[in-house]
Amino acid sequence: MELDEAMRTTFACRDFTGDPVSDATLYRLLETARFAPSGGNRQGNQVIVVRDPDTKARLSALSEPAAKRYAAQVKRGESPWNTIHSSAVTEEEAAATQPPSVLTGLFRKAPVVLVFIVDLGVVASMDRHLDRVGVISGASIYPFVWNTLLAARQAGLGGTITTLAVAEEPQVKRLLAIPDHFAVAAVVPLGRPVHQLTKLRRRSVAEIAMRERFGGEALAES
């Protein structure tokens, strides 16, 4: 598969056939994905391969509190878990909301779950003193995560980046014996998709690229 095709067709897969994904296959995916960039080339990225059904079930359960709040905010017409816009959803309302199985049940269905973590002792957090949520440290882990999904697409596999369980990071760390100085970045179910999507919907270049300044003239092909 050509790179252009992989980039244009790697979709968020949440429904798996149940076919096994061998260690040999995972090794090949990660052998390629490990060449992703990281801040200062410090390579603080690591991944935990989870196959145990009980552990996968526990990861599913740990994603439920965040999924409940997500669903409650969607019901109110809010942007879930947004750091700019405050939420009117109460703790009681969130707790009483049924978590969507599409957000939590996929860990049980996937033959393997990859938990991506990053060593905070080696990342460069250039935005640490800014008065907003930090995002720069993600540059040292998410390219590795996405490389893994691109490699999986080429191999006929699929998965999706999930972060709901990260809201319960202390419990995730205890479950997987993750050291304190690591951050959990993504929990990725991986397997063979029931359906392979080949056409994705995204905003056009003209809607996302502008010249010289924010709100400037839209970038055109010619």
PDB file of C-alpha atoms in Angstrom:
ATOM      1  CA  MET A   1       0.000   0.000   0.000  1.00  0.00           C
ATOM      2  CA  GLU A   2       1.331   3.438  -0.942  1.00  0.00           C
ATOM      3  CA  LEU A   3       1.844   5.964   1.858  1.00  0.00           C
ATOM      4  CA  ASP A   4      -0.726   8.366   0.361  1.00  0.00           C
ATOM      5  CA  GLU A   5      -3.382   5.656   0.398  1.00  0.00           C
ATOM      6  CA  ALA A   6      -2.557   4.603   3.959  1.00  0.00           C
ATOM      7  CA  MET A   7      -2.799   8.196   5.170  1.00  0.00           C
ATOM      8  CA  ARG A   8      -6.126   8.742   3.425  1.00  0.00           C
ATOM      9  CA  THR A   9      -7.756   5.469   4.526  1.00  0.00           C
ATOM     10  CA  THR A  10      -6.545   4.780   8.083  1.00  0.00           C
ATOM     11  CA  PHE A  11      -9.836   4.992   9.939  1.00  0.00           C
ATOM     12  CA  ALA A  12     -10.911   4.649  13.569  1.00  0.00           C
ATOM     13  CA  CYS A  13     -11.668   0.935  13.778  1.00  0.00           C
ATOM     14  CA  ARG A  14     -13.868  -0.165  16.691  1.00  0.00           C
ATOM     15  CA  ASP A  15     -15.290  -3.451  15.403  1.00  0.00           C
ATOM     16  CA  PHE A  16     -13.033  -6.490  15.085  1.00  0.00           C
ATOM     17  CA  THR A  17     -13.436  -9.951  13.585  1.00  0.00           C
ATOM     18  CA  GLY A  18     -11.778 -11.748  16.493  1.00  0.00           C
ATOM     19  CA  ASP A  19      -8.951 -13.056  14.315  1.00  0.00           C
ATOM     20  CA  PRO A  20      -5.721 -13.262  16.330  1.00  0.00           C
ATOM     21  CA  VAL A  21      -2.869 -10.806  15.925  1.00  0.00           C
ATOM     22  CA  SER A  22       0.409 -12.629  16.440  1.00  0.00           C
ATOM     23  CA  ASP A  23       3.435 -11.335  18.309  1.00  0.00           C
ATOM     24  CA  ALA A  24       5.344 -11.604  15.052  1.00  0.00           C
ATOM     25  CA  THR A  25       2.873  -9.256  13.365  1.00  0.00           C
ATOM     26  CA  LEU A  26       3.033  -6.784  16.239  1.00  0.00           C
ATOM     27  CA  TYR A  27       6.818  -6.897  16.157  1.00  0.00           C
ATOM     28  CA  ARG A  28       6.831  -6.000  12.454  1.00  0.00           C
ATOM     29  CA  LEU A  29       4.460  -3.084  13.043  1.00  0.00           C
ATOM     30  CA  LEU A  30       6.529  -1.695  15.897  1.00  0.00           C
ATOM     31  CA  GLU A  31       9.785  -2.325  14.070  1.00  0.00           C
ATOM     32  CA  THR A  32       8.648   0.269  11.548  1.00  0.00           C
ATOM     33  CA  ALA A  33       6.699   2.551  13.903  1.00  0.00           C
ATOM     34  CA  ARG A  34       9.681   3.056  16.223  1.00  0.00           C
ATOM     35  CA  PHE A  35      11.262   5.418  13.690  1.00  0.00           C
ATOM     36  CA  ALA A  36       8.733   8.109  14.636  1.00  0.00           C
ATOM     37  CA  PRO A  37      10.288  11.405  15.764  1.00  0.00           C
ATOM     38  CA  SER A  38      10.386  12.544  19.381  1.00  0.00           C
ATOM     39  CA  GLY A  39      11.500  15.745  21.091  1.00  0.00           C
ATOM     40  CA  GLY A  40      15.287  15.918  21.078  1.00  0.00           C
ATOM     41  CA  ASN A  41      15.271  12.341  19.730  1.00  0.00           C
ATOM     42  CA  ARG A  42      15.055  11.250  23.367  1.00  0.00           C
ATOM     43  CA  GLN A  43      12.766   8.340  22.507  1.00  0.00           C
ATOM     44  CA  GLY A  44      10.788   8.158  25.717  1.00  0.00           C
ATOM     45  CA  ASN A  45       8.030   6.202  23.998  1.00  0.00           C
ATOM     46  CA  GLN A  46       7.143   2.694  25.179  1.00  0.00           C
ATOM     47  CA  VAL A  47       4.205   0.362  24.651  1.00  0.00           C
ATOM     48  CA  ILE A  48       2.611  -2.375  26.741  1.00  0.00           C
ATOM     49  CA  VAL A  49       1.024  -5.251  24.801  1.00  0.00           C
ATOM     50  CA  VAL A  50      -2.094  -6.484  26.613  1.00  0.00           C
ATOM     51  CA  ARG A  51      -3.753  -9.779  25.713  1.00  0.00           C
ATOM     52  CA  ASP A  52      -5.062 -11.000  29.066  1.00  0.00           C
ATOM     53  CA  PRO A  53      -8.907 -10.899  29.009  1.00  0.00           C
ATOM     54  CA  ASP A  54      -9.161  -9.782  32.632  1.00  0.00           C
ATOM     55  CA  THR A  55      -6.755  -6.899  32.063  1.00  0.00           C
ATOM     56  CA  LYS A  56      -8.622  -5.829  28.935  1.00  0.00           C
ATOM     57  CA  ALA A  57     -11.891  -5.958  30.869  1.00  0.00           C
ATOM     58  CA  ARG A  58     -10.360  -3.797  33.581  1.00  0.00           C
ATOM     59  CA  LEU A  59      -9.193  -1.238  31.007  1.00  0.00           C
ATOM     60  CA  SER A  60     -12.735  -1.194  29.668  1.00  0.00           C
ATOM     61  CA  ALA A  61     -14.117  -0.553  33.150  1.00  0.00           C
ATOM     62  CA  LEU A  62     -11.593   2.219  33.772  1.00  0.00           C
ATOM     63  CA  SER A  63     -12.768   4.002  30.627  1.00  0.00           C
ATOM     64  CA  GLU A  64     -16.384   4.077  31.797  1.00  0.00           C
ATOM     65  CA  PRO A  65     -16.308   7.139  34.133  1.00  0.00           C
ATOM     66  CA  ALA A  66     -14.907   9.370  31.373  1.00  0.00           C
ATOM     67  CA  ALA A  67     -17.281   7.809  28.830  1.00  0.00           C
ATOM     68  CA  LYS A  68     -20.244   8.607  31.081  1.00  0.00           C
ATOM     69  CA  ARG A  69     -19.261  12.263  31.302  1.00  0.00           C
ATOM     70  CA  TYR A  70     -18.603  12.298  27.533  1.00  0.00           C
ATOM     71  CA  ALA A  71     -22.095  10.978  26.803  1.00  0.00           C
ATOM     72  CA  ALA A  72     -23.739  13.331  29.307  1.00  0.00           C
ATOM     73  CA  GLN A  73     -22.026  16.342  27.742  1.00  0.00           C
ATOM     74  CA  VAL A  74     -22.971  15.266  24.218  1.00  0.00           C
ATOM     75  CA  LYS A  75     -26.589  14.957  25.385  1.00  0.00           C
ATOM     76  CA  ARG A  76     -26.438  18.573  26.565  1.00  0.00           C
ATOM     77  CA  GLY A  77     -24.916  19.712  23.270  1.00  0.00           C
ATOM     78  CA  GLU A  78     -21.531  20.423  24.808  1.00  0.00           C
ATOM     79  CA  SER A  79     -18.032  19.718  23.504  1.00  0.00           C
ATOM     80  CA  PRO A  80     -16.970  16.805  25.733  1.00  0.00           C
ATOM     81  CA  TRP A  81     -14.010  17.242  28.049  1.00  0.00           C
ATOM     82  CA  ASN A  82     -13.147  20.655  26.618  1.00  0.00           C
ATOM     83  CA  THR A  83     -10.730  22.822  28.600  1.00  0.00           C
ATOM     84  CA  ILE A  84     -12.042  26.149  27.263  1.00  0.00           C
ATOM     85  CA  HIS A  85     -15.799  25.779  27.596  1.00  0.00           C
ATOM     86  CA  SER A  86     -17.087  24.891  31.054  1.00  0.00           C
ATOM     87  CA  SER A  87     -19.611  22.108  31.482  1.00  0.00           C
ATOM     88  CA  ALA A  88     -23.041  22.270  33.080  1.00  0.00           C
ATOM     89  CA  VAL A  89     -23.022  18.504  33.672  1.00  0.00           C
ATOM     90  CA  THR A  90     -22.892  17.628  37.375  1.00  0.00           C
ATOM     91  CA  GLU A  91     -20.977  14.720  38.858  1.00  0.00           C
ATOM     92  CA  GLU A  92     -24.287  13.081  39.750  1.00  0.00           C
ATOM     93  CA  GLU A  93     -25.616  13.500  36.207  1.00  0.00           C
ATOM     94  CA  ALA A  94     -22.465  12.046  34.698  1.00  0.00           C
ATOM     95  CA  ALA A  95     -22.463   9.098  37.098  1.00  0.00           C
ATOM     96  CA  ALA A  96     -26.085   8.286  36.206  1.00  0.00           C
ATOM     97  CA  THR A  97     -25.421   8.294  32.448  1.00  0.00           C
ATOM     98  CA  GLN A  98     -25.028   4.986  30.622  1.00  0.00           C
ATOM     99  CA  PRO A  99     -21.579   4.776  28.995  1.00  0.00           C
ATOM    100  CA  PRO A 100     -21.795   4.052  25.236  1.00  0.00           C
ATOM    101  CA  SER A 101     -20.551   0.537  24.545  1.00  0.00           C
ATOM    102  CA  VAL A 102     -18.885   1.798  21.358  1.00  0.00           C
ATOM    103  CA  LEU A 103     -16.499   3.739  23.600  1.00  0.00           C
ATOM    104  CA  THR A 104     -15.854   1.120  26.273  1.00  0.00           C
ATOM    105  CA  GLY A 105     -16.630  -2.349  24.910  1.00  0.00           C
ATOM    106  CA  LEU A 106     -14.016  -2.346  22.153  1.00  0.00           C
ATOM    107  CA  PHE A 107     -11.191  -3.332  24.524  1.00  0.00           C
ATOM    108  CA  ARG A 108     -12.910  -6.611  25.278  1.00  0.00           C
ATOM    109  CA  LYS A 109     -13.536  -7.336  21.592  1.00  0.00           C
ATOM    110  CA  ALA A 110     -10.054  -6.568  20.298  1.00  0.00           C
ATOM    111  CA  PRO A 111      -7.564  -9.470  20.291  1.00  0.00           C
ATOM    112  CA  VAL A 112      -4.842  -7.158  21.581  1.00  0.00           C
ATOM    113  CA  VAL A 113      -4.714  -3.762  23.263  1.00  0.00           C
ATOM    114  CA  LEU A 114      -1.642  -1.531  23.069  1.00  0.00           C
ATOM    115  CA  VAL A 115      -1.073   0.903  25.929  1.00  0.00           C
ATOM    116  CA  PHE A 116       1.275   3.694  24.847  1.00  0.00           C
ATOM    117  CA  ILE A 117       3.230   5.471  27.570  1.00  0.00           C
ATOM    118  CA  VAL A 118       5.890   8.168  27.579  1.00  0.00           C
ATOM    119  CA  ASP A 119       8.739   8.857  29.997  1.00  0.00           C
ATOM    120  CA  LEU A 120       8.124  12.352  31.372  1.00  0.00           C
ATOM    121  CA  GLY A 121      11.730  12.474  32.511  1.00  0.00           C
ATOM    122  CA  VAL A 122      12.939  12.925  28.934  1.00  0.00           C
ATOM    123  CA  VAL A 123      10.220  14.964  27.168  1.00  0.00           C
ATOM    124  CA  ALA A 124      10.557  18.678  26.404  1.00  0.00           C
ATOM    125  CA  SER A 125       7.468  20.557  27.601  1.00  0.00           C
ATOM    126  CA  MET A 126       8.002  23.948  26.005  1.00  0.00           C
ATOM    127  CA  ASP A 127       4.501  25.072  27.001  1.00  0.00           C
ATOM    128  CA  ARG A 128       4.778  24.141  30.675  1.00  0.00           C
ATOM    129  CA  HIS A 129       4.547  27.765  31.864  1.00  0.00           C
ATOM    130  CA  LEU A 130       1.707  28.837  29.585  1.00  0.00           C
ATOM    131  CA  ASP A 131      -1.747  29.372  31.032  1.00  0.00           C
ATOM    132  CA  ARG A 132      -3.405  26.587  29.077  1.00  0.00           C
ATOM    133  CA  VAL A 133      -3.469  22.819  28.930  1.00  0.00           C
ATOM    134  CA  GLY A 134      -0.108  21.386  27.852  1.00  0.00           C
ATOM    135  CA  VAL A 135       0.120  19.771  24.412  1.00  0.00           C
ATOM    136  CA  ILE A 136       3.779  19.904  23.387  1.00  0.00           C
ATOM    137  CA  SER A 137       4.841  16.782  25.278  1.00  0.00           C
ATOM    138  CA  GLY A 138       2.491  14.805  23.040  1.00  0.00           C
ATOM    139  CA  ALA A 139       4.902  15.373  20.173  1.00  0.00           C
ATOM    140  CA  SER A 140       7.170  12.798  21.805  1.00  0.00           C
ATOM    141  CA  ILE A 141       4.590   9.977  21.802  1.00  0.00           C
ATOM    142  CA  TYR A 142       1.713  10.487  19.358  1.00  0.00           C
ATOM    143  CA  PRO A 143       3.819  10.223  16.183  1.00  0.00           C
ATOM    144  CA  PHE A 144       4.797   6.739  17.423  1.00  0.00           C
ATOM    145  CA  VAL A 145       1.143   5.881  18.065  1.00  0.00           C
ATOM    146  CA  TRP A 146       0.082   7.066  14.615  1.00  0.00           C
ATOM    147  CA  ASN A 147       2.978   5.296  12.907  1.00  0.00           C
ATOM    148  CA  THR A 148       1.739   2.093  14.541  1.00  0.00           C
ATOM    149  CA  LEU A 149      -1.758   2.621  13.161  1.00  0.00           C
ATOM    150  CA  LEU A 150      -0.429   3.420   9.683  1.00  0.00           C
ATOM    151  CA  ALA A 151       1.651   0.235   9.761  1.00  0.00           C
ATOM    152  CA  ALA A 152      -1.409  -1.676  10.948  1.00  0.00           C
ATOM    153  CA  ARG A 153      -3.455  -0.297   8.044  1.00  0.00           C
ATOM    154  CA  GLN A 154      -0.842  -1.530   5.591  1.00  0.00           C
ATOM    155  CA  ALA A 155      -1.043  -4.974   7.224  1.00  0.00           C
ATOM    156  CA  GLY A 156      -4.834  -5.102   6.898  1.00  0.00           C
ATOM    157  CA  LEU A 157      -5.395  -4.375  10.584  1.00  0.00           C
ATOM    158  CA  GLY A 158      -7.066  -1.474  12.321  1.00  0.00           C
ATOM    159  CA  GLY A 159      -7.436   0.278  15.636  1.00  0.00           C
ATOM    160  CA  THR A 160      -8.202   3.640  17.155  1.00  0.00           C
ATOM    161  CA  ILE A 161      -6.580   6.066  19.585  1.00  0.00           C
ATOM    162  CA  THR A 162      -8.591   6.145  22.808  1.00  0.00           C
ATOM    163  CA  THR A 163      -7.845   8.257  25.869  1.00  0.00           C
ATOM    164  CA  LEU A 164     -10.885   7.806  28.136  1.00  0.00           C
ATOM    165  CA  ALA A 165      -9.017   5.504  30.522  1.00  0.00           C
ATOM    166  CA  VAL A 166      -6.348   8.178  31.001  1.00  0.00           C
ATOM    167  CA  ALA A 167      -8.828  10.087  33.176  1.00  0.00           C
ATOM    168  CA  GLU A 168      -8.244   7.246  35.646  1.00  0.00           C
ATOM    169  CA  GLU A 169      -4.475   7.165  35.077  1.00  0.00           C
ATOM    170  CA  PRO A 170      -3.463   6.277  38.657  1.00  0.00           C
ATOM    171  CA  GLN A 171      -5.536   3.104  38.463  1.00  0.00           C
ATOM    172  CA  VAL A 172      -4.226   2.289  34.978  1.00  0.00           C
ATOM    173  CA  LYS A 173      -0.690   2.654  36.313  1.00  0.00           C
ATOM    174  CA  ARG A 174      -1.404   0.323  39.216  1.00  0.00           C
ATOM    175  CA  LEU A 175      -3.024  -2.210  36.894  1.00  0.00           C
ATOM    176  CA  LEU A 176      -0.039  -2.316  34.551  1.00  0.00           C
ATOM    177  CA  ALA A 177       2.763  -1.539  37.045  1.00  0.00           C
ATOM    178  CA  ILE A 178       3.674   1.660  35.204  1.00  0.00           C
ATOM    179  CA  PRO A 179       6.275   3.814  37.016  1.00  0.00           C
ATOM    180  CA  ASP A 180       5.208   7.197  38.394  1.00  0.00           C
ATOM    181  CA  HIS A 181       7.349   9.224  35.979  1.00  0.00           C
ATOM    182  CA  PHE A 182       5.528   7.825  32.941  1.00  0.00           C
ATOM    183  CA  ALA A 183       2.310   9.235  31.462  1.00  0.00           C
ATOM    184  CA  VAL A 184      -0.332   7.109  29.786  1.00  0.00           C
ATOM    185  CA  ALA A 185      -0.925   8.636  26.349  1.00  0.00           C
ATOM    186  CA  ALA A 186      -3.260   6.241  24.539  1.00  0.00           C
ATOM    187  CA  VAL A 187      -5.013   2.895  24.841  1.00  0.00           C
ATOM    188  CA  VAL A 188      -5.310   1.377  21.368  1.00  0.00           C
ATOM    189  CA  PRO A 189      -7.414  -1.723  20.623  1.00  0.00           C
ATOM    190  CA  LEU A 190      -6.025  -3.500  17.574  1.00  0.00           C
ATOM    191  CA  GLY A 191      -7.335  -6.247  15.331  1.00  0.00           C
ATOM    192  CA  ARG A 192      -8.708  -7.122  11.926  1.00  0.00           C
ATOM    193  CA  PRO A 193     -11.623  -4.824  11.014  1.00  0.00           C
ATOM    194  CA  VAL A 194     -15.022  -6.297  10.279  1.00  0.00           C
ATOM    195  CA  HIS A 195     -15.303  -3.678   7.530  1.00  0.00           C
ATOM    196  CA  GLN A 196     -12.446  -1.841   5.810  1.00  0.00           C
ATOM    197  CA  LEU A 197     -13.341   1.778   5.135  1.00  0.00           C
ATOM    198  CA  THR A 198     -11.676   3.293   2.100  1.00  0.00           C
ATOM    199  CA  LYS A 199     -13.142   6.804   2.068  1.00  0.00           C
ATOM    200  CA  LEU A 200     -12.972   9.179   5.009  1.00  0.00           C
ATOM    201  CA  ARG A 201     -14.658  12.535   5.498  1.00  0.00           C
ATOM    202  CA  ARG A 202     -12.388  15.404   6.490  1.00  0.00           C
ATOM    203  CA  ARG A 203     -12.408  19.173   6.093  1.00  0.00           C
ATOM    204  CA  SER A 204     -10.842  20.464   2.889  1.00  0.00           C
ATOM    205  CA  VAL A 205      -7.393  22.063   2.698  1.00  0.00           C
ATOM    206  CA  ALA A 206      -9.059  25.432   2.102  1.00  0.00           C
ATOM    207  CA  GLU A 207     -10.852  25.079   5.440  1.00  0.00           C
ATOM    208  CA  ILE A 208      -7.743  24.325   7.493  1.00  0.00           C
ATOM    209  CA  ALA A 209      -4.837  26.128   5.778  1.00  0.00           C
ATOM    210  CA  MET A 210      -4.479  29.908   5.572  1.00  0.00           C
ATOM    211  CA  ARG A 211      -1.818  32.322   4.396  1.00  0.00           C
ATOM    212  CA  GLU A 212       0.362  34.463   6.654  1.00  0.00           C
ATOM    213  CA  ARG A 213      -1.946  34.771   9.684  1.00  0.00           C
ATOM    214  CA  PHE A 214      -4.981  33.236  11.375  1.00  0.00           C
ATOM    215  CA  GLY A 215      -8.011  34.062   9.256  1.00  0.00           C
ATOM    216  CA  GLY A 216      -5.827  34.865   6.259  1.00  0.00           C
ATOM    217  CA  GLU A 217      -6.548  33.915   2.669  1.00  0.00           C
ATOM    218  CA  ALA A 218      -7.228  30.213   2.257  1.00  0.00           C
ATOM    219  CA  LEU A 219      -4.422  28.219   0.694  1.00  0.00           C
ATOM    220  CA  ALA A 220      -5.339  27.235  -2.852  1.00  0.00           C
ATOM    221  CA  GLU A 221      -3.875  24.520  -5.072  1.00  0.00           C
ATOM    222  CA  SER A 222      -2.739  27.085  -7.631  1.00  0.00           C
TER     223      SER A 222
END
